[in-house]
Coordinates of C-alpha atoms and ligand atoms in Angstrom, one line a residue:
M6 CA 0.0 0.0 0.0
T7 CA 1.2 3.5 -0.6
A8 CA 2.6 5.6 2.3
P9 CA -0.3 8.1 2.1
V10 CA -2.9 5.3 2.5
R11 CA -1.0 3.8 5.5
S12 CA -0.6 7.2 7.0
R13 CA -4.3 8.0 6.6
L14 CA -5.4 4.7 8.2
L15 CA -3.1 5.2 11.2
D16 CA -4.3 8.8 11.6
A17 CA -7.9 7.6 11.5
I18 CA -7.1 5.0 14.2
E19 CA -5.6 7.7 16.4
V20 CA -8.6 10.0 16.0
R21 CA -11.1 7.2 16.9
A22 CA -9.0 6.1 19.9
Q23 CA -8.8 9.6 21.2
R24 CA -12.5 10.2 20.7
D25 CA -13.7 6.9 22.2
F26 CA -11.1 6.0 24.7
G27 CA -9.6 9.4 25.6
Q28 CA -6.1 8.3 24.8
L29 CA -3.9 7.2 21.9
P30 CA -3.0 3.5 21.3
S31 CA 0.4 2.6 22.6
R32 CA 1.4 0.3 19.7
F33 CA 0.4 -0.3 16.1
F34 CA 0.5 -3.5 14.1
F35 CA -0.4 -4.7 10.5
A36 CA -1.4 -8.0 9.0
P37 CA -2.0 -8.5 5.2
G38 CA -4.9 -9.9 3.3
R39 CA -4.1 -12.6 0.7
I40 CA -5.0 -13.9 -2.7
N41 CA -4.7 -17.6 -3.6
L42 CA -2.8 -18.1 -6.8
C43 CA -3.6 -21.8 -7.1
G44 CA -4.9 -24.7 -5.1
A45 CA -8.6 -23.9 -4.8
H46 CA -10.4 -25.5 -1.8
L47 CA -7.6 -27.8 -1.1
D48 CA -6.5 -26.7 2.3
Y49 CA -9.2 -28.5 4.3
S50 CA -8.6 -31.7 2.3
G51 CA -4.9 -31.7 3.2
G52 CA -3.7 -30.5 -0.2
D53 CA -1.2 -27.8 -1.3
V54 CA -2.1 -24.2 -1.7
L55 CA -0.2 -21.2 -3.1
P56 CA -1.4 -18.0 -1.5
M57 CA 0.4 -14.6 -1.5
A58 CA 0.1 -11.8 1.0
V59 CA -0.9 -8.6 -0.8
D60 CA -0.3 -4.9 -0.1
R61 CA -3.7 -4.5 1.6
G62 CA -4.6 -5.6 5.0
I63 CA -5.7 -4.7 8.5
F64 CA -4.1 -2.3 11.0
V65 CA -4.7 -2.2 14.7
G66 CA -3.8 0.4 17.3
I67 CA -3.8 -1.2 20.7
R68 CA -3.4 -0.3 24.4
P69 CA -3.4 -3.0 27.0
R70 CA -5.6 -2.3 30.1
G71 CA -4.9 -3.2 33.7
D72 CA -8.4 -4.6 34.2
G73 CA -10.7 -7.1 32.6
R74 CA -12.4 -5.1 29.9
I75 CA -12.1 -5.3 26.1
R76 CA -13.2 -2.3 24.0
L77 CA -13.1 -2.8 20.2
R78 CA -13.7 -0.1 17.6
S79 CA -13.4 0.1 13.8
V80 CA -12.9 3.2 11.8
D81 CA -14.8 1.7 8.9
Q82 CA -17.9 0.5 10.7
E83 CA -20.0 1.9 13.5
L84 CA -19.9 -1.4 15.3
A85 CA -18.4 -0.9 18.8
F86 CA -18.1 -3.4 21.6
D87 CA -17.4 -3.1 25.3
V88 CA -17.1 -6.6 26.7
R89 CA -16.0 -8.0 30.1
T90 CA -13.3 -10.7 29.7
T91 CA -15.4 -12.8 32.1
D92 CA -18.2 -12.7 29.5
V93 CA -16.1 -14.2 26.8
G94 CA -16.9 -17.9 26.7
D95 CA -15.9 -20.7 24.2
R96 CA -18.0 -19.4 21.3
T97 CA -18.7 -16.1 19.8
R98 CA -22.2 -14.5 20.0
E99 CA -24.2 -13.3 17.1
E100 CA -24.3 -9.7 18.4
W101 CA -20.5 -9.5 18.5
G102 CA -20.3 -9.6 14.7
W103 CA -16.7 -9.2 13.4
G104 CA -15.7 -8.6 17.1
G105 CA -15.8 -12.4 17.4
Y106 CA -12.4 -12.6 15.5
P107 CA -10.4 -10.5 18.1
L108 CA -12.4 -12.0 21.0
G109 CA -11.5 -15.5 19.8
I110 CA -7.9 -14.6 19.8
W111 CA -8.0 -13.0 23.2
R112 CA -9.8 -16.2 24.5
A113 CA -6.9 -18.3 23.1
F114 CA -4.3 -16.1 25.0
A115 CA -6.5 -16.5 28.1
T116 CA -6.8 -20.2 28.0
E117 CA -3.4 -21.1 26.6
Y118 CA -1.2 -18.4 28.3
G119 CA -3.2 -17.3 31.3
V120 CA -3.7 -13.7 30.0
D121 CA -6.5 -12.0 32.0
Q122 CA -6.1 -8.3 31.2
G123 CA -8.2 -6.7 28.6
F124 CA -7.3 -4.2 26.0
D125 CA -8.6 -1.2 23.9
A126 CA -8.2 -1.6 20.2
V127 CA -9.1 0.3 17.0
Y128 CA -9.0 -1.5 13.7
A129 CA -8.7 0.0 10.2
G130 CA -8.2 -1.7 6.9
D131 CA -8.1 -1.4 3.1
V132 CA -9.1 -5.0 2.3
P133 CA -12.7 -4.8 1.1
I134 CA -14.8 -6.8 3.7
A135 CA -16.3 -10.1 2.3
S136 CA -14.3 -9.7 -1.0
G137 CA -12.6 -13.0 -0.7
L138 CA -9.3 -11.4 0.2
S139 CA -9.5 -12.7 3.7
S140 CA -10.1 -9.7 5.9
S141 CA -11.2 -12.0 8.7
A142 CA -7.9 -13.9 8.9
A143 CA -6.0 -10.6 8.8
I144 CA -8.1 -9.3 11.8
E145 CA -7.3 -12.5 13.7
V146 CA -3.6 -12.4 12.8
V147 CA -3.1 -8.7 13.6
T148 CA -4.8 -9.2 17.0
A149 CA -2.6 -12.2 17.7
I150 CA 0.7 -10.5 16.8
A151 CA -0.4 -7.5 18.9
L152 CA -1.3 -9.5 22.0
N153 CA 1.8 -11.6 21.5
A154 CA 3.9 -8.5 21.6
V155 CA 2.2 -6.7 24.5
H156 CA 2.2 -9.9 26.7
G157 CA 5.6 -11.1 25.7
T158 CA 4.4 -14.6 24.9
G159 CA 7.1 -15.1 22.3
L160 CA 5.0 -17.0 19.7
E161 CA 6.5 -17.7 16.3
P162 CA 4.6 -16.7 13.2
E163 CA 3.5 -20.3 12.6
Q164 CA 2.1 -20.5 16.1
I165 CA 0.2 -17.2 15.5
A166 CA -1.2 -18.7 12.3
A167 CA -2.2 -21.9 14.0
M168 CA -3.8 -20.0 16.9
A169 CA -5.8 -17.8 14.5
H170 CA -7.0 -20.8 12.6
R171 CA -8.2 -22.5 15.8
A172 CA -10.0 -19.3 16.8
E173 CA -11.8 -19.2 13.5
N174 CA -12.8 -23.0 13.6
D175 CA -13.7 -23.3 17.3
F176 CA -14.6 -19.8 18.5
V177 CA -16.2 -18.3 15.4
G178 CA -17.4 -21.7 14.1
V179 CA -16.3 -21.5 10.4
R180 CA -14.8 -24.8 9.2
C181 CA -12.2 -23.1 7.0
G182 CA -8.8 -24.7 6.2
I183 CA -5.4 -23.1 7.3
M184 CA -4.6 -21.2 4.2
D185 CA -5.8 -17.7 5.0
Q186 CA -4.2 -17.4 8.5
Y187 CA -0.9 -18.9 7.3
A188 CA -0.8 -16.5 4.3
S189 CA -1.4 -13.5 6.6
A190 CA 1.0 -14.6 9.4
L191 CA 3.8 -15.9 7.2
G192 CA 3.6 -13.5 4.2
R193 CA 6.9 -12.0 3.1
P194 CA 7.8 -9.3 0.6
G195 CA 8.5 -10.7 -2.9
Q196 CA 7.4 -14.2 -2.0
A197 CA 4.3 -16.4 -2.5
L198 CA 3.8 -19.1 0.1
L199 CA 3.5 -22.7 -0.8
V200 CA 1.7 -24.5 2.1
H201 CA 1.5 -28.3 2.3
C202 CA -1.6 -28.3 4.5
A203 CA -1.3 -31.9 5.5
G204 CA 1.9 -31.2 7.6
P205 CA 1.5 -28.4 7.7
R206 CA 4.8 -27.5 6.1
W207 CA 5.5 -24.4 4.0
E208 CA 8.1 -22.7 1.9
H209 CA 8.4 -19.3 0.3
V210 CA 8.5 -19.1 -3.5
P211 CA 9.8 -15.9 -5.1
F212 CA 7.3 -13.9 -7.1
D213 CA 8.5 -11.1 -9.4
P214 CA 6.3 -8.0 -9.0
A215 CA 8.0 -6.4 -12.0
A216 CA 6.6 -9.3 -14.1
C217 CA 3.1 -9.7 -12.8
E218 CA 0.4 -7.8 -11.0
V219 CA -3.0 -8.9 -9.7
L220 CA -6.1 -7.2 -10.9
V221 CA -9.1 -7.8 -8.5
M222 CA -12.4 -7.8 -10.3
D223 CA -15.5 -7.3 -8.2
T224 CA -18.7 -8.8 -9.6
R225 CA -20.7 -6.9 -7.0
K226 CA -22.6 -10.1 -6.4
P227 CA -23.0 -10.8 -2.7
R228 CA -21.5 -14.0 -1.5
K229 CA -24.8 -15.1 -0.1
L230 CA -24.0 -18.8 0.0
A231 CA -20.5 -18.4 1.2
T232 CA -20.8 -19.9 4.7
S233 CA -23.5 -22.6 4.1
G234 CA -22.1 -23.6 0.7
F235 CA -18.6 -23.7 2.0
N236 CA -19.5 -25.9 5.0
R237 CA -21.4 -28.2 2.6
R238 CA -18.2 -28.7 0.5
V239 CA -16.2 -29.5 3.6
E240 CA -18.8 -32.1 4.4
E241 CA -18.8 -33.6 0.9
C242 CA -15.0 -33.9 1.0
R243 CA -15.2 -35.6 4.3
E244 CA -17.7 -38.1 2.8
A245 CA -15.5 -38.7 -0.2
H246 CA -12.5 -39.4 2.0
E247 CA -14.5 -41.9 4.1
L248 CA -15.7 -43.7 1.1
L249 CA -12.2 -43.9 -0.4
R250 CA -10.9 -45.3 2.9
K251 CA -13.6 -47.8 3.1
H252 CA -13.6 -49.1 -0.5
V253 CA -10.1 -48.4 -1.9
R254 CA -7.2 -47.7 0.6
D255 CA -6.6 -45.8 3.8
L256 CA -4.7 -42.6 3.2
S257 CA -4.6 -39.7 5.7
H258 CA -6.2 -37.0 3.5
L259 CA -8.5 -36.7 0.5
A260 CA -5.8 -34.8 -1.5
A261 CA -3.5 -37.8 -1.2
Y262 CA -5.6 -40.0 -3.5
D263 CA -5.1 -40.2 -7.2
A264 CA -7.3 -40.6 -10.3
D265 CA -7.1 -44.5 -10.2
D266 CA -8.4 -44.5 -6.6
L267 CA -11.3 -42.3 -7.7
A268 CA -12.1 -44.6 -10.6
A269 CA -12.1 -47.6 -8.3
C270 CA -14.4 -45.9 -5.9
R271 CA -16.7 -44.5 -8.6
P272 CA -19.6 -47.1 -8.1
H273 CA -19.7 -46.3 -4.4
M274 CA -19.8 -42.5 -4.6
P275 CA -22.8 -40.3 -5.2
E276 CA -22.3 -38.1 -8.3
A277 CA -21.8 -34.8 -6.5
V278 CA -19.3 -36.3 -4.0
H279 CA -17.4 -37.8 -6.9
L280 CA -17.2 -34.5 -8.7
R281 CA -15.9 -32.7 -5.6
A282 CA -13.2 -35.4 -5.1
R283 CA -12.3 -35.2 -8.8
H284 CA -11.6 -31.5 -8.4
V285 CA -9.4 -32.1 -5.3
V286 CA -7.3 -34.8 -7.0
S287 CA -7.0 -32.9 -10.3
E288 CA -6.2 -29.6 -8.6
M289 CA -3.2 -31.2 -6.9
G290 CA -1.8 -31.7 -10.4
R291 CA -2.5 -28.1 -11.3
I292 CA -0.8 -26.7 -8.2
A293 CA 2.3 -28.8 -8.8
A294 CA 2.5 -27.5 -12.4
G295 CA 1.7 -24.0 -11.3
V296 CA 4.5 -23.9 -8.6
A297 CA 7.0 -25.3 -11.1
A298 CA 6.0 -22.5 -13.5
L299 CA 6.4 -19.9 -10.8
R300 CA 9.8 -21.2 -9.8
R301 CA 10.8 -20.5 -13.5
H302 CA 9.1 -17.1 -13.4
D303 CA 6.9 -18.4 -16.2
Y304 CA 3.8 -16.3 -15.5
A305 CA 2.0 -17.5 -18.6
G306 CA 2.6 -21.1 -17.5
L307 CA 1.2 -20.3 -14.0
G308 CA -1.7 -18.5 -15.7
M309 CA -2.7 -21.7 -17.7
Q310 CA -3.0 -23.6 -14.4
I311 CA -5.0 -20.7 -12.9
D312 CA -7.5 -20.8 -15.9
A313 CA -7.8 -24.6 -15.5
S314 CA -8.3 -24.2 -11.8
H315 CA -11.2 -21.8 -12.4
R316 CA -12.9 -24.3 -14.8
S317 CA -12.6 -27.1 -12.3
T318 CA -14.0 -25.0 -9.4
A319 CA -16.9 -24.0 -11.7
T320 CA -17.7 -27.5 -13.1
D321 CA -16.7 -30.1 -10.6
Y322 CA -16.6 -28.1 -7.4
A323 CA -19.6 -25.9 -8.2
V324 CA -18.6 -22.8 -6.3
S325 CA -18.6 -20.3 -9.2
C326 CA -21.5 -18.4 -10.6
E327 CA -22.4 -16.9 -14.0
E328 CA -21.0 -13.5 -13.0
L329 CA -17.6 -15.0 -12.0
D330 CA -17.5 -17.1 -15.2
V331 CA -18.2 -14.1 -17.4
I332 CA -15.8 -11.8 -15.7
T333 CA -12.9 -14.3 -15.8
D334 CA -13.7 -15.2 -19.5
A335 CA -13.7 -11.5 -20.4
A336 CA -10.3 -11.0 -18.7
R337 CA -8.8 -14.0 -20.4
S338 CA -9.7 -12.6 -23.8
C339 CA -7.4 -9.6 -23.2
E340 CA -3.8 -9.2 -24.3
G341 CA -1.4 -9.2 -21.3
V342 CA -3.6 -11.4 -19.1
Y343 CA -1.8 -14.6 -17.9
G344 CA -4.8 -16.2 -16.2
A345 CA -8.0 -15.5 -14.2
R346 CA -10.0 -17.3 -11.5
L347 CA -12.4 -16.7 -8.7
T348 CA -10.8 -16.0 -5.4
G349 CA -11.5 -17.1 -1.8
A350 CA -14.4 -19.5 -1.3
G351 CA -16.3 -18.3 -4.5
F352 CA -20.1 -18.1 -4.5
G353 CA -20.0 -14.5 -5.8
G354 CA -17.6 -11.7 -4.7
C355 CA -14.3 -11.2 -6.6
A356 CA -12.2 -12.8 -9.2
I357 CA -8.5 -12.1 -9.9
A358 CA -6.6 -11.8 -13.1
L359 CA -2.8 -12.1 -13.3
I360 CA -1.7 -9.3 -15.7
A361 CA 1.5 -8.0 -17.2
P362 CA 2.4 -4.6 -15.5
G363 CA 0.9 -1.7 -17.4
R364 CA -2.2 -3.5 -18.7
R365 CA -4.6 -2.5 -16.0
E366 CA -6.5 0.2 -17.9
Q367 CA -7.1 -1.8 -21.1
V368 CA -8.1 -5.0 -19.3
A369 CA -10.5 -3.1 -16.9
A370 CA -12.1 -1.2 -19.8
H371 CA -12.8 -4.4 -21.8
V372 CA -14.0 -6.4 -18.9
A373 CA -16.3 -3.6 -17.7
E374 CA -17.8 -3.3 -21.1
V375 CA -18.5 -7.1 -21.5
F376 CA -19.9 -7.3 -17.9
R377 CA -22.1 -4.2 -18.2
R378 CA -23.6 -5.5 -21.5
R379 CA -24.4 -8.9 -19.9
F380 CA -25.6 -7.9 -16.4
D381 CA -26.2 -4.1 -16.5
V382 CA -23.9 -3.8 -13.5
E383 CA -20.6 -1.8 -13.2
P384 CA -17.9 -4.1 -11.9
G385 CA -15.2 -2.8 -9.5
F386 CA -11.4 -3.0 -10.2
D387 CA -8.5 -2.8 -7.9
L388 CA -4.8 -3.4 -8.5
L389 CA -2.9 -5.3 -5.9
R390 CA 0.7 -5.9 -5.6
I391 CA 2.6 -8.4 -3.5
G392 CA 2.7 -7.2 0.1
E393 CA 5.1 -7.0 3.0
G394 CA 3.9 -9.4 5.6
P395 CA 2.8 -8.7 9.1
G396 CA 4.6 -6.8 11.8
E397 CA 4.7 -3.9 14.2
I398 CA 4.7 -0.4 12.9
G399 CA 7.5 1.5 14.7
P400 CA 7.4 5.2 15.4
G401 CA 8.0 7.2 12.2
E402 CA 7.0 4.2 10.0
G403 CA 3.5 5.7 9.4
G404 CA 4.4 7.1 6.1
E405 CA 4.3 10.8 6.9
Ligands
GLA505 C1 -11.9 -19.7 2.1 C2 -11.3 -20.4 3.3 C3 -10.0 -21.0 3.0 C4 -10.0 -21.8 1.7 C5 -10.6 -21.0 0.5 C6 -10.8 -21.8 -0.7 O1 -11.1 -18.5 1.8 O2 -11.2 -19.6 4.4 O3 -9.5 -21.8 4.1 O4 -10.6 -23.1 1.8 O5 -11.9 -20.5 0.9 O6 -9.6 -22.1 -1.3

């Protein structure tokens, strides 16, 4: 993100903290949002994924308190919470809304590290909420790195990621895989992150920002089915794994099976479950090829896998929609576009296109025209670049 944007967000946090709490935050932290280049819906099946932290994310200004109160504010939304730490149980509550993410993290510090003091925090971000760029994981990770720093718990980035993932699964109740929290907590400048989710193990893979940029294309279609549809896919993959174990062979994760296993299990699998499993198994081949292309800095080669990944998520995995298909097709027909696919869970929201630097205006103009003609809706566009990774913002780093 540019220095003026960062500076504006940090200023807004200070203004809100002064207004609502009567004092400024004592420390500031940042955690990035992410895109996923390849490996769609593989994380919760123990497959490989290739996310990349982007130059957008969530900031928090925090001040620990000496008592058991937690006060949360956001500069973007009017939601505000004052909660007693003794009221924070094992699960979030509907009325806490997005506050469930930071409260889940606080709860983990309380149960795992004996933290009992509360804190005042103001959040600000430039990741569009519910866009598929993982604002929720960034809120969890930024809260965890802030509490880790103020309480001196000495957690490593992978422990932060794992804690944030547990909070989302157990406290918030979304059955997501580990990708988003790992991407946010382990993101580094100039690197994508290859995560072998079955371990988990991970490695950074260089990504050249001078060769490739990411254009986010917003269909403006609400991701209505995102939570229920997502949980249904998790369930179908669990069923596929059980059937494969019973009828073919016993492997630890669905992503570990191959096409022959699937063929052997075909008579025992309902059609929908078979299609979901076919996506998982074929996507493992695409991510291997995509990572190999990225290691060669062959962005056209990576783009081919990204296009194929979109097709498989649309047909076999059934998490796309007409708007996402039209917007990605329109992008693919432009010169200088390496590949395009839906991002995040799908079911509406945004798609990404990998583009050669300097092509943004032409691509956006063409895609907008096609999309308007088809749906009578003006899509949104936003250019992202590879981001910096999380951390504390020291004095004077605000970008003034
Ligand atoms: C959401 C989930 C991730 C992952 C993606 C699909 O973003 O939070 O864990 O499953 O969908 O790839």
